[in-house]
Short mmCIF file of C-alpha atoms and ligand atoms in Angstrom, two decimals:
data_model
loop_
_atom_site.label_atom_id
_atom_site.label_comp_id
_atom_site.label_asym_id
_atom_site.label_seq_id
_atom_site.Cartn_x
_atom_site.Cartn_y
_atom_site.Cartn_z
CA UNK P 743 55.51 68.01 127.57
CA UNK P 744 52.68 65.91 128.95
CA UNK P 745 52.19 68.42 131.71
CA UNK P 746 52.17 71.37 129.29
CA UNK P 747 49.60 69.63 127.11
CA UNK P 748 47.45 68.77 130.13
CA UNK P 749 47.48 72.35 131.28
CA UNK P 750 46.52 73.65 127.84
CA UNK P 751 43.74 71.12 127.54
CA UNK P 752 42.43 72.04 130.99
CA UNK P 753 42.33 75.66 129.86
CA UNK P 754 40.43 74.62 126.76
CA UNK P 755 38.13 72.48 128.87
CA UNK P 756 37.30 75.50 131.03
CA UNK P 757 36.10 77.36 127.93
CA UNK P 758 34.24 74.33 126.64
CA UNK P 759 32.56 73.96 129.99
CA UNK P 760 31.68 77.63 130.10
CA UNK P 761 30.02 77.46 126.67
CA UNK P 762 28.23 74.26 127.68
CA UNK P 763 26.84 75.54 130.97
CA UNK P 764 25.75 78.95 129.76
CA UNK P 765 24.17 77.49 126.64
CA UNK P 766 22.10 75.16 128.81
CA UNK P 767 21.24 77.90 131.27
CA UNK P 768 19.75 80.06 128.53
CA UNK P 769 18.44 77.48 126.08
CA UNK P 770 16.39 75.47 128.58
CA UNK P 771 14.01 78.30 129.59
CA UNK P 772 14.09 79.77 126.07
CA UNK P 773 13.24 76.35 124.65
CA UNK P 774 10.29 76.06 127.01
CA UNK P 775 9.05 79.51 125.99
CA UNK P 776 9.37 78.54 122.32
CA UNK P 777 7.52 75.30 123.04
CA UNK P 778 4.60 77.35 124.35
CA UNK P 779 4.85 79.45 121.20
CA UNK P 780 4.65 76.30 119.08
CA UNK P 781 1.48 75.27 120.94
CA UNK P 782 -0.05 78.74 120.99
CA UNK P 783 -3.62 79.14 119.80
CA UNK P 784 -2.60 82.54 118.43
CA UNK P 785 -1.69 81.61 114.86
CA UNK P 786 0.68 84.45 113.90
CA UNK P 787 2.85 83.66 116.92
CA UNK P 788 2.76 79.94 116.22
CA UNK P 789 3.72 80.41 112.57
CA UNK P 790 6.50 82.81 113.52
CA UNK P 791 8.04 80.31 115.93
CA UNK P 792 7.59 77.50 113.42
CA UNK P 793 9.55 79.49 110.84
CA UNK P 794 12.25 80.31 113.38
CA UNK P 795 12.61 76.64 114.32
CA UNK P 796 12.68 75.65 110.66
CA UNK P 797 15.42 78.17 109.84
CA UNK P 798 17.55 77.38 112.87
CA UNK P 799 17.26 73.62 112.55
CA UNK P 800 17.58 73.80 108.79
CA UNK P 801 20.94 75.58 108.65
CA UNK P 802 24.32 74.56 110.06
CA UNK P 803 25.15 75.72 113.55
CA UNK P 804 28.59 76.72 112.29
CA UNK P 805 27.02 79.07 109.76
CA UNK P 806 24.83 80.60 112.47
CA UNK P 807 27.87 81.08 114.68
CA UNK P 808 29.79 82.84 111.92
CA UNK P 809 26.86 85.13 111.15
CA UNK P 810 26.28 86.01 114.79
CA UNK P 811 29.96 86.67 115.46
CA UNK P 812 30.90 88.60 112.31
CA UNK P 813 27.49 89.93 111.27
CA UNK P 814 27.10 92.78 113.76
CA UNK P 815 30.58 94.11 112.98
CA UNK P 816 29.73 94.28 109.27
CA UNK P 817 26.17 95.61 109.55
CA UNK P 818 26.71 98.05 112.38
CA UNK P 819 29.64 100.39 112.47
CA UNK P 820 31.16 98.66 115.48
CA UNK P 821 31.44 95.10 116.68
CA UNK P 822 29.13 94.35 119.59
CA UNK P 823 31.37 91.47 120.70
CA UNK P 824 34.59 92.62 122.26
CA UNK P 825 37.55 91.20 120.38
CA UNK P 826 38.88 89.24 123.33
CA UNK P 827 38.17 85.69 124.46
CA UNK P 828 35.13 86.81 126.50
CA UNK P 829 33.55 88.34 123.42
CA UNK P 830 34.06 85.17 121.42
CA UNK P 831 32.60 82.99 124.14
CA UNK P 832 29.61 85.30 124.54
CA UNK P 833 28.89 85.21 120.81
CA UNK P 834 29.18 81.43 120.86
CA UNK P 835 26.77 81.15 123.78
CA UNK P 836 24.26 83.40 122.01
CA UNK P 837 24.39 81.35 118.82
CA UNK P 838 24.29 78.04 120.69
CA UNK P 839 21.48 79.09 123.03
CA UNK P 840 19.23 80.05 120.13
CA UNK P 841 20.11 76.91 118.20
CA UNK P 842 19.61 74.52 121.10
CA UNK P 843 16.46 76.29 122.30
CA UNK P 844 14.89 75.44 118.94
CA UNK P 845 15.76 71.77 119.24
CA UNK P 846 14.63 71.71 122.88
CA UNK P 847 11.34 73.43 122.02
CA UNK P 848 10.31 70.59 119.76
CA UNK P 849 11.24 68.04 122.41
CA UNK P 850 9.38 69.96 125.11
CA UNK P 851 6.31 70.32 122.95
CA UNK P 852 6.30 66.58 122.34
CA UNK P 853 6.71 65.97 126.06
CA UNK P 854 3.79 68.22 126.95
CA UNK P 855 1.50 67.02 124.19
CA UNK P 856 2.17 63.42 125.16
CA UNK P 857 0.57 63.97 128.56
CA UNK P 858 -3.09 62.90 128.45
CA UNK P 859 -5.47 65.91 128.40
CA UNK P 860 -7.24 64.25 131.31
CA UNK P 861 -4.37 65.36 133.55
CA UNK P 862 -4.99 69.02 132.76
CA UNK P 863 -8.75 68.60 132.94
CA UNK P 864 -8.49 66.95 136.34
CA UNK P 865 -6.60 70.03 137.49
CA UNK P 866 -9.16 72.36 135.94
CA UNK P 867 -12.14 70.75 137.64
CA UNK P 868 -10.24 71.08 140.92
CA UNK P 869 -10.18 74.83 140.40
CA UNK P 870 -6.47 75.12 139.62
CA UNK P 871 -5.09 78.03 137.64
CA UNK P 872 -3.24 77.54 134.38
CA UNK P 873 0.10 78.14 136.02
CA UNK P 874 -0.71 75.82 138.92
CA UNK P 875 -1.62 73.14 136.41
CA UNK P 876 1.64 73.65 134.56
CA UNK P 877 3.94 73.74 137.56
CA UNK P 878 2.15 71.20 139.77
CA UNK P 879 0.94 68.69 137.21
CA UNK P 880 2.42 69.03 133.74
CA UNK P 881 6.02 70.03 134.39
CA UNK P 882 7.34 66.97 136.19
CA UNK P 883 5.52 64.59 133.85
CA UNK P 884 7.02 66.47 130.93
CA UNK P 885 10.51 66.33 132.43
CA UNK P 886 10.20 62.59 132.87
CA UNK P 887 9.18 62.19 129.24
CA UNK P 888 11.92 64.39 127.82
CA UNK P 889 14.92 63.07 129.75
CA UNK P 890 15.94 60.47 127.12
CA UNK P 891 15.74 62.78 124.06
CA UNK P 892 17.22 65.66 126.04
CA UNK P 893 20.20 63.58 127.14
CA UNK P 894 20.95 62.94 123.47
CA UNK P 895 20.83 66.64 122.65
CA UNK P 896 22.89 67.64 125.65
CA UNK P 897 25.58 65.11 124.82
CA UNK P 898 25.63 66.47 121.29
CA UNK P 899 26.05 69.94 122.76
CA UNK P 900 29.25 68.86 124.53
CA UNK P 901 30.81 68.00 121.20
CA UNK P 902 29.27 70.93 119.32
CA UNK P 903 31.18 73.31 121.56
CA UNK P 904 34.19 72.45 119.38
CA UNK P 905 32.60 74.53 116.61
CA UNK P 906 33.58 77.63 118.58
CA UNK P 907 37.08 77.08 117.14
CA UNK P 908 35.78 78.62 113.89
CA UNK P 909 35.71 82.04 115.57
CA UNK P 910 38.98 81.29 117.35
CA UNK P 911 37.57 80.63 120.80
CA UNK P 912 40.22 78.64 122.64
CA UNK P 913 38.11 75.62 123.54
CA UNK P 914 39.16 72.02 124.10
CA UNK P 915 39.50 70.87 120.49
CA UNK P 916 41.40 74.04 119.57
CA UNK P 917 43.76 73.36 122.46
CA UNK P 918 44.48 69.82 121.35
CA UNK P 919 44.83 70.78 117.71
CA UNK P 920 47.30 73.57 118.45
CA UNK P 921 49.94 71.02 119.46
CA UNK P 922 49.64 69.30 116.13
CA UNK P 923 50.04 72.58 114.32
CA UNK P 924 52.94 73.88 116.40
CA UNK P 925 54.84 70.69 117.25
CA UNK P 926 53.45 68.05 114.93
CA UNK P 927 52.17 66.01 117.85
CA UNK P 928 49.17 63.75 117.31
CA UNK P 929 48.86 62.14 120.72
CA UNK P 930 47.33 65.31 122.27
CA UNK P 931 44.42 64.80 119.88
CA UNK P 932 43.66 61.43 121.44
CA UNK P 933 44.24 62.89 124.84
CA UNK P 934 41.65 65.56 123.93
CA UNK P 935 39.23 62.79 123.03
CA UNK P 936 39.67 61.34 126.50
CA UNK P 937 38.62 64.69 127.99
CA UNK P 938 35.41 64.63 125.99
CA UNK P 939 34.77 61.01 126.92
CA UNK P 940 35.09 61.77 130.60
CA UNK P 941 32.85 64.82 130.28
CA UNK P 942 30.17 62.82 128.45
CA UNK P 943 30.64 59.88 130.82
CA UNK P 944 29.84 62.06 133.82
CA UNK P 945 26.78 63.45 132.04
CA UNK P 946 25.59 59.95 131.21
CA UNK P 947 25.83 58.99 134.87
CA UNK P 948 23.91 62.13 135.77
CA UNK P 949 21.13 61.35 133.29
CA UNK P 950 20.89 57.79 134.52
CA UNK P 951 20.56 59.16 138.04
CA UNK P 952 17.78 61.56 137.01
CA UNK P 953 15.97 58.82 135.14
CA UNK P 954 16.17 56.58 138.19
CA UNK P 955 14.99 59.41 140.47
CA UNK P 956 11.97 60.00 138.26
CA UNK P 957 11.23 56.29 138.09
CA UNK P 958 9.17 56.55 141.25
CA UNK P 959 6.08 57.29 139.17
CA UNK P 960 4.71 56.23 135.83
CA UNK T 721 -35.74 74.73 145.71
CA UNK T 722 -33.59 72.62 143.42
CA UNK T 723 -29.86 72.82 143.99
CA UNK T 724 -29.19 72.43 140.28
CA UNK T 725 -31.25 73.68 137.38
CA UNK T 726 -30.22 72.94 133.84
CA UNK T 727 -32.22 74.61 131.11
CA UNK T 728 -32.22 73.86 127.40
CA UNK T 729 -28.56 73.01 127.15
CA UNK T 730 -27.34 72.74 123.60
CA UNK T 731 -23.95 71.72 122.39
CA UNK T 732 -22.60 71.07 118.95
CA UNK T 733 -19.16 70.27 117.67
CA UNK T 734 -19.05 71.85 114.24
CA UNK T 735 -22.09 70.54 112.44
CA UNK T 736 -22.69 67.63 114.83
CA UNK T 737 -25.39 68.31 117.39
CA UNK T 738 -24.38 66.47 120.53
CA UNK T 739 -26.85 67.90 123.06
CA UNK T 740 -30.22 69.38 122.32
CA UNK T 741 -32.79 70.82 124.63
CA UNK T 742 -31.42 69.17 127.74
CA UNK T 743 -33.31 70.33 130.81
CA UNK T 744 -33.51 68.83 134.26
CA UNK T 745 -33.24 69.76 137.88
CA UNK T 746 -31.82 68.09 140.93
CA UNK T 747 -32.75 68.41 144.58
CA UNK T 748 -30.12 68.72 147.27
CA UNK T 749 -29.12 65.38 148.74
CA UNK T 750 -30.47 63.40 145.81
CA UNK T 751 -28.71 61.17 143.32
CA UNK T 752 -29.46 61.36 139.63
CA UNK T 753 -28.43 58.57 137.26
CA UNK T 754 -27.92 59.22 133.56
CA UNK T 755 -28.20 56.19 131.31
CA UNK T 756 -28.05 55.80 127.56
CA UNK T 757 -26.05 54.08 124.89
CA UNK T 758 -22.56 55.17 123.97
CA UNK T 759 -22.44 58.39 121.94
CA UNK T 760 -25.70 59.72 123.34
CA UNK T 761 -24.00 62.78 124.88
CA UNK T 762 -23.73 61.79 128.54
CA UNK T 763 -20.05 62.67 128.91
CA UNK T 764 -20.53 65.93 127.04
CA UNK T 765 -23.31 66.89 129.43
CA UNK T 766 -21.11 66.32 132.48
CA UNK T 767 -18.28 68.22 130.80
CA UNK T 768 -20.62 71.16 130.23
CA UNK T 769 -21.56 71.17 133.91
CA UNK T 770 -17.88 71.20 134.86
CA UNK T 771 -17.04 73.97 132.38
CA UNK T 772 -14.78 71.71 130.38
CA UNK T 773 -17.03 72.42 127.42
CA UNK T 774 -18.93 75.58 126.76
CA UNK T 775 -22.56 74.91 125.76
CA UNK T 776 -23.87 76.72 122.70
CA UNK T 777 -27.21 77.36 124.31
CA UNK T 778 -29.08 77.16 127.59
CA UNK T 779 -28.31 77.97 131.18
CA UNK T 780 -27.01 76.34 134.34
CA UNK T 781 -27.89 77.53 137.84
CA UNK T 782 -26.73 76.24 141.21
CA UNK T 783 -28.64 77.24 144.34
CA UNK T 784 -30.46 79.86 142.29
CA UNK T 785 -27.23 81.48 141.10
CA UNK T 786 -26.85 81.44 137.33
CA UNK T 787 -23.38 80.09 136.59
CA UNK T 788 -23.79 79.91 132.88
CA UNK T 789 -26.16 81.57 130.46
CA UNK T 790 -25.46 81.25 126.77
CA UNK T 791 -27.54 84.33 125.98
CA UNK T 792 -25.17 86.48 128.03
CA UNK T 793 -21.95 86.77 126.03
CA UNK T 794 -19.74 86.89 129.11
CA UNK T 795 -16.12 85.97 128.70
CA UNK T 796 -15.27 85.48 132.31
CA UNK T 797 -11.85 85.67 133.81
CA UNK T 798 -10.07 82.55 134.95
CA UNK T 799 -10.73 83.49 138.54
CA UNK T 800 -14.52 83.50 138.18
CA UNK T 801 -14.45 80.37 136.08
CA UNK T 802 -12.46 78.58 138.78
CA UNK T 803 -14.97 79.64 141.40
CA UNK T 804 -17.85 78.34 139.31
CA UNK T 805 -16.11 75.05 138.72
CA UNK T 806 -15.84 74.48 142.45
CA UNK T 807 -19.59 73.97 142.64
CA UNK T 808 -19.03 70.71 140.81
CA UNK T 809 -16.76 67.77 141.39
CA UNK T 810 -15.83 65.32 138.66
CA UNK T 811 -14.83 61.68 138.76
CA UNK T 812 -13.57 60.56 135.38
CA UNK T 813 -13.96 57.20 133.73
CA UNK T 814 -10.16 56.90 133.47
CA UNK T 815 -9.44 58.28 136.99
CA UNK T 816 -6.81 60.80 135.84
CA UNK T 817 -4.93 60.70 139.12
CA UNK T 818 -1.70 62.68 139.13
CA UNK T 819 0.97 59.98 138.81
CA UNK T 820 3.74 61.89 140.56
CA UNK T 821 1.78 62.30 143.78
CA UNK T 822 0.79 59.81 146.45
CA UNK T 823 -2.86 59.03 147.06
CA UNK T 824 -2.91 61.52 149.93
CA UNK T 825 -1.13 64.22 147.92
CA UNK T 826 -3.62 63.72 145.10
CA UNK T 827 -6.45 64.32 147.53
CA UNK T 828 -4.92 67.36 149.26
CA UNK T 829 -3.24 69.16 146.33
CA UNK T 830 -6.15 71.37 145.28
CA UNK T 831 -7.01 72.22 148.85
CA UNK T 832 -3.42 73.23 149.59
CA UNK T 833 -3.32 75.45 146.52
CA UNK T 834 -6.60 77.11 147.45
CA UNK T 835 -5.42 77.67 151.01
CA UNK T 836 -2.50 79.71 149.67
CA UNK T 837 -5.02 82.29 148.53
CA UNK T 838 -6.34 82.78 152.06
CA UNK T 839 -5.17 86.08 153.54
CA UNK T 840 -3.96 84.49 156.77
CA UNK T 841 -2.12 81.61 155.08
CA UNK T 842 1.35 82.96 155.84
CA UNK T 843 0.76 83.24 159.59
CA UNK T 844 -1.16 80.00 160.02
CA UNK T 845 0.65 77.98 157.38
CA UNK T 846 1.55 74.95 159.51
CA UNK T 847 -1.80 74.77 161.15
CA UNK T 848 -3.72 75.07 157.88
CA UNK T 849 -1.62 72.45 156.12
CA UNK T 850 -2.07 70.07 159.04
CA UNK T 851 -5.83 70.50 158.89
CA UNK T 852 -5.81 69.79 155.17
CA UNK T 853 -3.65 66.73 155.67
CA UNK T 854 -6.01 65.43 158.32
CA UNK T 855 -9.02 66.10 156.14
CA UNK T 856 -7.39 64.16 153.29
CA UNK T 857 -6.62 61.25 155.58
CA UNK T 858 -10.21 61.14 156.79
CA UNK T 859 -11.49 61.09 153.22
CA UNK T 860 -9.21 58.24 152.27
CA UNK T 861 -10.24 56.34 155.39
CA UNK T 862 -13.85 56.76 154.35
CA UNK T 863 -12.90 55.26 151.00
CA UNK T 864 -11.37 52.28 152.80
CA UNK T 865 -7.87 53.31 151.80
CA UNK T 866 -6.28 53.97 155.19
CA UNK T 867 -3.47 51.56 154.32
CA UNK T 868 -2.82 53.03 150.89
CA UNK T 869 -2.41 56.75 151.60
CA UNK T 870 1.24 56.93 150.73
CA UNK T 871 1.07 54.73 147.66
CA UNK T 872 1.53 56.17 144.19
CA UNK T 873 -1.26 55.66 141.66
CA UNK T 874 0.67 53.00 139.72
CA UNK T 875 0.95 50.98 142.92
CA UNK T 876 -2.83 50.85 143.29
CA UNK T 877 -5.46 48.70 141.61
CA UNK T 878 -7.99 50.34 139.32
CA UNK T 879 -10.66 50.17 141.98
CA UNK T 880 -8.35 51.77 144.52
CA UNK T 881 -7.34 54.48 142.06
CA UNK T 882 -10.96 55.32 141.38
CA UNK T 883 -11.66 55.54 145.10
CA UNK T 884 -8.72 57.96 145.48
CA UNK T 885 -10.22 59.97 142.62
CA UNK T 886 -13.54 60.08 144.46
CA UNK T 887 -11.80 61.29 147.62
CA UNK T 888 -9.98 63.92 145.56
CA UNK T 889 -13.25 65.16 144.09
CA UNK T 890 -14.85 65.26 147.56
CA UNK T 891 -11.97 67.19 149.11
CA UNK T 892 -13.21 70.59 147.97
CA UNK T 893 -16.75 69.78 149.12
CA UNK T 894 -18.51 70.42 145.82
CA UNK T 895 -22.26 71.03 145.79
CA UNK T 896 -22.73 68.39 143.16
CA UNK T 897 -20.46 65.44 142.49
CA UNK T 898 -20.43 64.08 138.94
CA UNK T 899 -19.36 60.56 137.99
CA UNK T 900 -18.67 59.63 134.38
CA UNK T 901 -18.99 55.86 134.14
CA UNK T 902 -16.84 55.40 137.25
CA UNK T 903 -16.62 51.64 136.86
CA UNK T 904 -16.38 51.24 133.08
CA UNK T 905 -12.59 51.14 133.05
CA UNK T 906 -12.44 48.55 135.82
CA UNK T 907 -12.18 44.78 135.75
CA UNK T 908 -15.58 43.30 136.70
CA UNK T 909 -14.31 42.06 140.06
CA UNK T 910 -13.28 45.61 141.02
CA UNK T 911 -16.52 47.43 140.24
CA UNK T 912 -18.12 46.35 143.50
CA UNK T 913 -15.77 48.26 145.78
CA UNK T 914 -16.32 51.50 143.85
CA UNK T 915 -20.09 51.09 143.68
CA UNK T 916 -20.11 50.42 147.41
CA UNK T 917 -18.41 53.74 148.06
CA UNK T 918 -20.86 55.62 145.85
CA UNK T 919 -23.72 53.82 147.55
CA UNK T 920 -22.51 55.01 150.95
CA UNK T 921 -22.18 58.56 149.63
CA UNK T 922 -25.81 58.36 148.54
CA UNK T 923 -26.77 57.22 152.05
CA UNK T 924 -24.99 60.28 153.43
CA UNK T 925 -27.10 62.44 151.12
CA UNK T 926 -24.35 63.57 148.79
CA UNK T 927 -25.84 65.34 145.77
CA UNK T 928 -24.66 63.34 142.79
CA UNK T 929 -25.03 62.86 139.06
CA UNK T 930 -23.90 59.41 138.00
CA UNK T 931 -23.49 58.36 134.40
CA UNK T 932 -23.55 54.58 134.51
CA UNK T 933 -24.26 51.38 132.65
CA UNK T 934 -24.98 49.50 135.89
CA UNK T 935 -28.77 49.41 135.67
CA UNK T 936 -29.41 47.61 138.95
CA UNK T 937 -27.15 50.07 140.70
CA UNK T 938 -28.91 53.05 139.12
CA UNK T 939 -32.28 51.64 140.12
CA UNK T 940 -31.29 51.00 143.73
CA UNK T 941 -29.09 54.00 144.48
CA UNK T 942 -30.40 56.84 142.35
CA UNK T 943 -33.52 58.79 143.23
CA UNK T 944 -34.19 59.81 139.66
CA UNK T 945 -32.93 58.75 136.29
CA UNK T 946 -32.51 60.33 132.88
CA UNK T 947 -32.40 58.24 129.73
CA UNK T 948 -30.59 59.95 126.88
CA UNK T 949 -30.48 59.03 123.24
CA UNK T 950 -28.99 61.01 120.37
CA UNK T 951 -28.30 64.05 122.52
CA UNK T 952 -31.82 64.46 123.87
CA UNK T 953 -33.50 63.37 127.07
CA UNK T 954 -35.99 60.71 126.02
CA UNK T 955 -37.37 59.94 129.44
CA UNK T 956 -36.80 61.07 132.99
CA UNK T 957 -38.43 60.28 136.29
CA UNK T 958 -38.20 58.22 139.43
CA UNK T 959 -35.35 55.76 139.04
CA UNK T 960 -37.31 52.61 139.91
CA UNK T 961 -40.28 53.62 137.75
CA UNK T 962 -38.26 54.40 134.66
CA UNK T 963 -36.02 51.36 134.87
CA UNK T 964 -38.76 48.88 135.77
CA UNK T 965 -41.64 50.40 133.83
CA UNK T 966 -40.24 52.55 131.02
CA UNK T 967 -42.87 54.50 129.16
CA UNK T 968 -40.97 55.27 125.99
CA UNK T 969 -40.29 52.67 123.36
CA UNK T 970 -36.64 53.72 122.98
CA UNK T 971 -36.06 53.35 126.72
CA UNK T 972 -37.64 49.94 126.63
CA UNK T 973 -35.39 48.78 123.80
CA UNK T 974 -32.29 50.15 125.53
CA UNK T 975 -33.14 48.46 128.84
CA UNK T 976 -34.04 45.22 127.09
CA UNK T 977 -30.52 45.09 125.64
CA UNK T 978 -29.12 45.40 129.15
CA UNK T 979 -31.51 42.84 130.62
CA UNK T 980 -30.26 40.29 128.12
CA UNK T 981 -26.75 41.05 129.41
N1 ADP E 1981 -14.55 67.10 121.21
C1 ADP E 1981 -15.43 66.53 120.35
N2 ADP E 1981 -15.41 66.85 119.05
C2 ADP E 1981 -16.30 66.30 118.20
N3 ADP E 1981 -17.25 65.43 118.54
C3 ADP E 1981 -17.32 65.07 119.83
C4 ADP E 1981 -16.43 65.59 120.80
N4 ADP E 1981 -16.74 65.06 122.01
C5 ADP E 1981 -17.78 64.23 121.79
N5 ADP E 1981 -18.13 64.24 120.49
C6 ADP E 1981 -19.24 63.49 119.89
O1 ADP E 1981 -20.39 63.74 120.65
C7 ADP E 1981 -21.20 62.60 120.76
C8 ADP E 1981 -21.51 62.32 122.21
O2 ADP E 1981 -20.32 61.95 122.86
P1 ADP E 1981 -20.26 61.65 124.41
O3 ADP E 1981 -20.79 62.81 125.14
O4 ADP E 1981 -18.88 61.23 124.73
O5 ADP E 1981 -21.27 60.43 124.54
P2 ADP E 1981 -21.41 59.34 125.69
O6 ADP E 1981 -20.64 59.79 126.87
O7 ADP E 1981 -22.87 59.25 125.94
O8 ADP E 1981 -20.89 58.07 125.13
C9 ADP E 1981 -20.46 61.47 120.08
O9 ADP E 1981 -21.02 61.29 118.80
C10 ADP E 1981 -19.05 61.98 119.98
O10 ADP E 1981 -18.42 61.48 118.85
MG1 MG E 1982 -19.06 58.79 127.85
#
């Protein structure tokens, strides 16, 4: 039995991991783009992004997931997500990427705005372009500033992946829960918890490593 | 001919007039000191010269070429603006070194980025980068920082950081090097090493504009001096004359405050 459970949980973990990685992959750049939108001097754009962030942060992720997964099928004549596992994971990643990008954007904006203007001005008087200033001066200082708040969000993301169960994506929590439903077993639930703990533990080590790596400057 | 000609510069922030009718010129190889109490517009003037602020009126010309003219409503592209900026170098009161780079990297960064725009950069990459590295090392040696090239800013004292900032500003060989109170953020025992460096630059005929509260330094190192008050130039002339025999009452009062310490 233990072996069967382990195998199921590993399957669930694969899905969880897939959602996690793809969400990060899309939400990090999207979050940065939104952060620029939040800081834009062009008011209509700034207000638009502010409203988006307000809506996305102000409503439950689960609700957003349900709308994104079922909405297209009801509004359009056909479902844009294929009915299989891939379709469910894709819909989850889309919902998660938008949601997390909004949280990240606020963190990124704070990280950029916290850098003294003198840094940018020093680049300007040295004849650097806006993009050179961003990539050569601002970016790394921003990354250093946002590592602690970002590690919180990313750890939350690990556990939020369990929301994908609501659209029947076979992720880790679903896998553990299925044994309770089918065989009345509760120990797989604790075993599932251990999986999450290890996942988050590895991430914590990774964040500590990054923080240490970036400790070479102040 | 003067290397720098500033005519009738005006700047206001909203309703506050910060600069009014500021005109002066500077000869190549000369040092100009700007003195005046806090809030008189000295920093704003330097920022206008470096295109960090856009004046509301007046014009700025370097070597006869008009870089800025408020009466011409030009909205230049970033590329032209960058080129204009390179006529000036800027040393800030608070250094503003890039914390993630070593002293040497701070000095060479802008030069490396500019080199990438050279047409032959791809073929001569190694060679060009080596030249830039060597140039940076020489500058830091001139600043007395040969031993500190690979230190990060937070590992340096304030005086050392400011000397790196001076080397960084010199790296692109600006026509005119501006200093905004380069020693005001330093502990008193560290001002000497920075002033010494600026003094040696003056000996080597570097064209400079130095905003400073060090009156003795201004008198000895600068060729001319401008006293500003309330956004206008109250008095300008030969540095020794103005500081030792001010003609205007306001200059006299200002200098008297400094003489008392
Ligand atoms: N960005 C700004 N917005 C509004 N007022 C400013 C700004 N920058 C400077 N000032 C005002 O302009 C005046 C001159 O400032 P500044 O040039 O820094 O003087 P100084 O360098 O001589 O001390 C001050 O009254 C200051 O408050
Ligand atoms: Mg000032």
